[in-house]
mmCIF file of C-alpha atoms and ligand atoms in Angstrom:
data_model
loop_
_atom_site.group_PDB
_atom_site.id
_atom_site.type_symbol
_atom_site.label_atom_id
_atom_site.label_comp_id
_atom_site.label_asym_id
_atom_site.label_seq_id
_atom_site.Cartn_x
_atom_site.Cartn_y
_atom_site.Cartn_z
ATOM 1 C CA UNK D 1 -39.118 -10.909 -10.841
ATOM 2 C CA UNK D 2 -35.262 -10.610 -10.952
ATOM 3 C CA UNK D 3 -33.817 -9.664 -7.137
ATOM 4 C CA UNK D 4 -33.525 -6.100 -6.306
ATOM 5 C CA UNK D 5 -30.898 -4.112 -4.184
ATOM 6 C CA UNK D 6 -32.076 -1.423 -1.706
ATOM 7 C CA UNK D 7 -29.492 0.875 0.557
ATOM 8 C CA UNK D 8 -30.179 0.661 4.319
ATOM 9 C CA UNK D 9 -28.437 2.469 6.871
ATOM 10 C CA UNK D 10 -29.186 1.692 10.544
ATOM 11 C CA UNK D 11 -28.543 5.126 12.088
ATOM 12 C CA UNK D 12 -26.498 6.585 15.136
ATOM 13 C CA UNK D 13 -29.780 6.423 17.215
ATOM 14 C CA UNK D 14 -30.382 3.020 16.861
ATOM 15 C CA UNK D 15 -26.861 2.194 16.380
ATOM 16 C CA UNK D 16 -26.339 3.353 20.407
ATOM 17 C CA UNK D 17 -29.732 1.664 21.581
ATOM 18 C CA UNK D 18 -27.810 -1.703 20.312
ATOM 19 C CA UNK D 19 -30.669 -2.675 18.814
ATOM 20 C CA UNK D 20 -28.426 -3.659 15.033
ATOM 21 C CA UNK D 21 -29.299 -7.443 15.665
ATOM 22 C CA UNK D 22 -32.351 -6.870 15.921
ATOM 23 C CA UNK D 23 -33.289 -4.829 12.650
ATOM 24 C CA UNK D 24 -31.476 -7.518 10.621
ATOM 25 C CA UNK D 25 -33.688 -9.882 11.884
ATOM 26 C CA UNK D 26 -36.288 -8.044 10.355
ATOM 27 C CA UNK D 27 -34.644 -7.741 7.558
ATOM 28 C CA UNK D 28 -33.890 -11.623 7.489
ATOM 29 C CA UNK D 29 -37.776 -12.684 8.435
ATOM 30 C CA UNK D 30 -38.867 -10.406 5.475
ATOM 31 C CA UNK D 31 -36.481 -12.777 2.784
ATOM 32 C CA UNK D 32 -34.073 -9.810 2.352
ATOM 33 C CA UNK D 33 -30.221 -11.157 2.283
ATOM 34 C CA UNK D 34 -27.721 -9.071 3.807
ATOM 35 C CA UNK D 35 -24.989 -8.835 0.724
ATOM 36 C CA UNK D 36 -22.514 -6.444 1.763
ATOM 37 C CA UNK D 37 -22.100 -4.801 5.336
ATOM 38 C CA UNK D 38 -20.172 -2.075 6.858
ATOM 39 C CA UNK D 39 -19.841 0.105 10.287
ATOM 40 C CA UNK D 40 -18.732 3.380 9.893
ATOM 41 C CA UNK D 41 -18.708 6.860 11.454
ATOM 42 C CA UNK D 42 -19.513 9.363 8.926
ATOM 43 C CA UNK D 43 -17.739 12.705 8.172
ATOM 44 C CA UNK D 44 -19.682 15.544 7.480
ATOM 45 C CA UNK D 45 -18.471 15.987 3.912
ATOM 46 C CA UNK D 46 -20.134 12.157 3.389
ATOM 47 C CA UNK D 47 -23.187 13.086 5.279
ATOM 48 C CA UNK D 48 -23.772 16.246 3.456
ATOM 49 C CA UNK D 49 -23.326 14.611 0.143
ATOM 50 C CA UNK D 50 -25.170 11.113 0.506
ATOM 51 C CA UNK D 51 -28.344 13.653 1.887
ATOM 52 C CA UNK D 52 -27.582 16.082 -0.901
ATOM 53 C CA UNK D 53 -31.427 15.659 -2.492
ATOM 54 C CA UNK D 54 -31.924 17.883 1.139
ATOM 55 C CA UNK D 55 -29.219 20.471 0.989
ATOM 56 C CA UNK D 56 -32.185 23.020 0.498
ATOM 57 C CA UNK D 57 -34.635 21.859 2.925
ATOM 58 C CA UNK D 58 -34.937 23.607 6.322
ATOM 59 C CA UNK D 59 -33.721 20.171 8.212
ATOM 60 C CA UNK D 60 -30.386 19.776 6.289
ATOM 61 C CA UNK D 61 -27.784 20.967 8.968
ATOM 62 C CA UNK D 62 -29.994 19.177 11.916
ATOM 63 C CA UNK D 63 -29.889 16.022 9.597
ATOM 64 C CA UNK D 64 -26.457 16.480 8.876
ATOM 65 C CA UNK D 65 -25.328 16.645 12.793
ATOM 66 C CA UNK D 66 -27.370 13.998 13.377
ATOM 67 C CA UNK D 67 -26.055 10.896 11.094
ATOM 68 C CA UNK D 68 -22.314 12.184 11.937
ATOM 69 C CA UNK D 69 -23.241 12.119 15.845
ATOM 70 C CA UNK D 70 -21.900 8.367 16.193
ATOM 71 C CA UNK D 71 -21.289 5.074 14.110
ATOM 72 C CA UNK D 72 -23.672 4.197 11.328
ATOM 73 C CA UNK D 73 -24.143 0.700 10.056
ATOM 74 C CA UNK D 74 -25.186 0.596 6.486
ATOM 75 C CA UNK D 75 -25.817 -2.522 4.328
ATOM 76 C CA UNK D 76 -27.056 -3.391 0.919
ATOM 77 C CA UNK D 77 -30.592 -5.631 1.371
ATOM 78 C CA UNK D 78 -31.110 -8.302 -1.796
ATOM 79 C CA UNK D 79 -34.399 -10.033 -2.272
ATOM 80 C CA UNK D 80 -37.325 -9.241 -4.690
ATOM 81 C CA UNK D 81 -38.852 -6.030 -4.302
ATOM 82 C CA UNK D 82 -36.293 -5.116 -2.097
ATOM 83 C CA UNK D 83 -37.256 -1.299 -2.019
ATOM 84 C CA UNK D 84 -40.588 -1.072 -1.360
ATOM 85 C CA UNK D 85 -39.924 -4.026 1.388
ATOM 86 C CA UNK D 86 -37.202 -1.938 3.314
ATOM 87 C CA UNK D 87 -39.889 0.905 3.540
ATOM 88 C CA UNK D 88 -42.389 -1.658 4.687
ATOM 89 C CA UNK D 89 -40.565 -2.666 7.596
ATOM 90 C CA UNK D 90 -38.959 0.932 8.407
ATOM 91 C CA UNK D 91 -42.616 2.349 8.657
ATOM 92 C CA UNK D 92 -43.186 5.950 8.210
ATOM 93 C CA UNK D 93 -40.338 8.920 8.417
ATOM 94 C CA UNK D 94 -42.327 10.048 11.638
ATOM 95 C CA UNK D 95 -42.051 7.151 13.755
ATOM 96 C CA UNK D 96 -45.333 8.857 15.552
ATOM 97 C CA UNK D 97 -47.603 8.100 12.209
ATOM 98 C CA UNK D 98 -45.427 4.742 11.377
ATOM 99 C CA UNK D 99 -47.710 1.616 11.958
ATOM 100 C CA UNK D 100 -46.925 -0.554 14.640
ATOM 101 C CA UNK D 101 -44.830 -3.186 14.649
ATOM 102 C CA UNK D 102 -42.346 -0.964 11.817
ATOM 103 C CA UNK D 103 -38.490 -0.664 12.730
ATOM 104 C CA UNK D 104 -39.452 3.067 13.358
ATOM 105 C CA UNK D 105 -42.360 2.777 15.359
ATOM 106 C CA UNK D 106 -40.435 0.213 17.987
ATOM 107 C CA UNK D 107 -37.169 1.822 17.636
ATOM 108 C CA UNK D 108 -36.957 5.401 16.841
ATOM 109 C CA UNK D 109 -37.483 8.445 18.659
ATOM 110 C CA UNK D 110 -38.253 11.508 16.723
ATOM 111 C CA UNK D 111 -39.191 12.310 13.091
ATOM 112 C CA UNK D 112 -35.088 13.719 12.885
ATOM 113 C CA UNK D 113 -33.449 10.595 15.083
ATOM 114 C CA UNK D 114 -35.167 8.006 13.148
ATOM 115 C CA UNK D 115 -33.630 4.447 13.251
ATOM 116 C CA UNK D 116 -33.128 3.854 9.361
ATOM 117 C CA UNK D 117 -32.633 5.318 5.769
ATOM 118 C CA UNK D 118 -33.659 3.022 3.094
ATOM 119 C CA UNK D 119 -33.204 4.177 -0.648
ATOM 120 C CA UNK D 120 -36.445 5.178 -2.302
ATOM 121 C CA UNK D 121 -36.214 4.329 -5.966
ATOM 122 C CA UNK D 122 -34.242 2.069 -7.862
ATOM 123 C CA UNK D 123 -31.808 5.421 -9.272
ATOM 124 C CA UNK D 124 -31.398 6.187 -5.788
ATOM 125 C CA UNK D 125 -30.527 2.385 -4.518
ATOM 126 C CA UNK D 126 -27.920 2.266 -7.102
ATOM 127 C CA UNK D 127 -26.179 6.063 -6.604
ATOM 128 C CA UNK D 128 -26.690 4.753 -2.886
ATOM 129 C CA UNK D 129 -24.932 2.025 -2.776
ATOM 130 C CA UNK D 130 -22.233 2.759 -4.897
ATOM 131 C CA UNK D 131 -21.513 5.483 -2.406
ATOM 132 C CA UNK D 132 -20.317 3.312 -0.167
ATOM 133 C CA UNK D 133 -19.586 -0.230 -1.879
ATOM 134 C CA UNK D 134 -17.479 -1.255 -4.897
ATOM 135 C CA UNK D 135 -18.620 -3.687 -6.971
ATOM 136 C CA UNK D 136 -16.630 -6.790 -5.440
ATOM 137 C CA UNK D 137 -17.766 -5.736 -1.921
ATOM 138 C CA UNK D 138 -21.182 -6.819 -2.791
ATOM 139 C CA UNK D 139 -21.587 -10.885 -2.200
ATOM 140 C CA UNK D 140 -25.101 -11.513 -4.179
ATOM 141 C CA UNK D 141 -26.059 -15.280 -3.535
HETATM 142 N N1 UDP Y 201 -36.067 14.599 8.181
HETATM 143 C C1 UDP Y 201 -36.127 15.464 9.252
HETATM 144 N N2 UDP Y 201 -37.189 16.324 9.344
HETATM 145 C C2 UDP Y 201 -38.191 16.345 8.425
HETATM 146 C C3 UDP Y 201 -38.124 15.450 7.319
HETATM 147 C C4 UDP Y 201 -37.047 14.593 7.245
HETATM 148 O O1 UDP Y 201 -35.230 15.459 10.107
HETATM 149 O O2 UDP Y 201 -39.124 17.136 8.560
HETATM 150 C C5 UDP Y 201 -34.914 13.680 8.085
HETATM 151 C C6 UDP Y 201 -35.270 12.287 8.559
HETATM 152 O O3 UDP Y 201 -34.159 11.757 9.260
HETATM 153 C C7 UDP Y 201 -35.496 11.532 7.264
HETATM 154 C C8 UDP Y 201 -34.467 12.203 6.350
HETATM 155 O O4 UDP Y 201 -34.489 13.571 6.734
HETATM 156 O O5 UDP Y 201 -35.297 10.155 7.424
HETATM 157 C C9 UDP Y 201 -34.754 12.084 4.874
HETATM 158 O O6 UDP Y 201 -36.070 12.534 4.615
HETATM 159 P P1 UDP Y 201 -37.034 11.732 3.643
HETATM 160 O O7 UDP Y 201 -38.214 12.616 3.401
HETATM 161 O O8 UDP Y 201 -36.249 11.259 2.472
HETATM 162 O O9 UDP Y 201 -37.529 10.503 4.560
HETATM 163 P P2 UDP Y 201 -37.220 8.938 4.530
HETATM 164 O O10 UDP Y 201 -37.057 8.527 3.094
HETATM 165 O O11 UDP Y 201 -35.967 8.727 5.340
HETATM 166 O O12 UDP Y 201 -38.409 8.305 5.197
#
């Protein structure tokens, strides 16, 4: 099977625990390459519209705050079935139901301060990342 991309962002919660290293491990021990890396602090009007598939939901404006609270770190995973993978390791979007031994069940706090956003689909990975990285910001090896 040809190598997949996913979207992951490692987010203000678990950016401030200083805990970054130790996600990409994960990501690393599951044969996912890191291809493209960046630390940023979000603004709003990036927030609202990288969440836009939300904007109705009753969490929006709480999710909103939330990712532009501090520095995110968000990176483009490689590797084959790169999607589904991701969600394997991040574990459930309630870290209280996500299985043990998931990034969310040993790093995250609270079903809205969550550790990590991974894309969902393969339409989603690719509107994801080209959100946030050109084409020749992306090292594939
Ligand atoms: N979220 C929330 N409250 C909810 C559901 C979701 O704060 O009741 C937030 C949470 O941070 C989640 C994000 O909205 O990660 C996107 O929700 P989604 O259902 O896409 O979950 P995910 O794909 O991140 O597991």
């Amino acid at each position: 099977m040809a190598a997949e991309r996913t979207l992951s962002i490692i987010k203000p919660d678990a950016v401030a625990k200083n805990v970054i290293g130790q996600i990409y491990a994960r990501f690393e021990a599951a044969g996912l390459k890191i291809i493209a890396a960046r630390m940023t602090h979000l603004s709003k009007n990036e927030a609202e519209q990288f969440y836009a598939v939300h904007k109705d939901r009753p969490f929006f404006k709480d999710l909103v705050d939330f990712m532009v609270s501090g520095p995110v770190m968000i990176q483009v995973l490689e590797g084959e079935n790169a999607i589904a993978k991701n969600r394997e390791l991040m574990g459930a979007t309630d870290p209280k139901k996500a299985e043990k031994g998931t990034i969310r069940a040993d790093f995250a706090d609270s079903i809205d301060a969550n550790a990590v956003h991974g894309s969902d689909a393969p339409e989603a990975a690719t509107i994801e990342i080209a959100c946030f990285f050109p084409a020749l910001s992306i090292y594939s090896r």
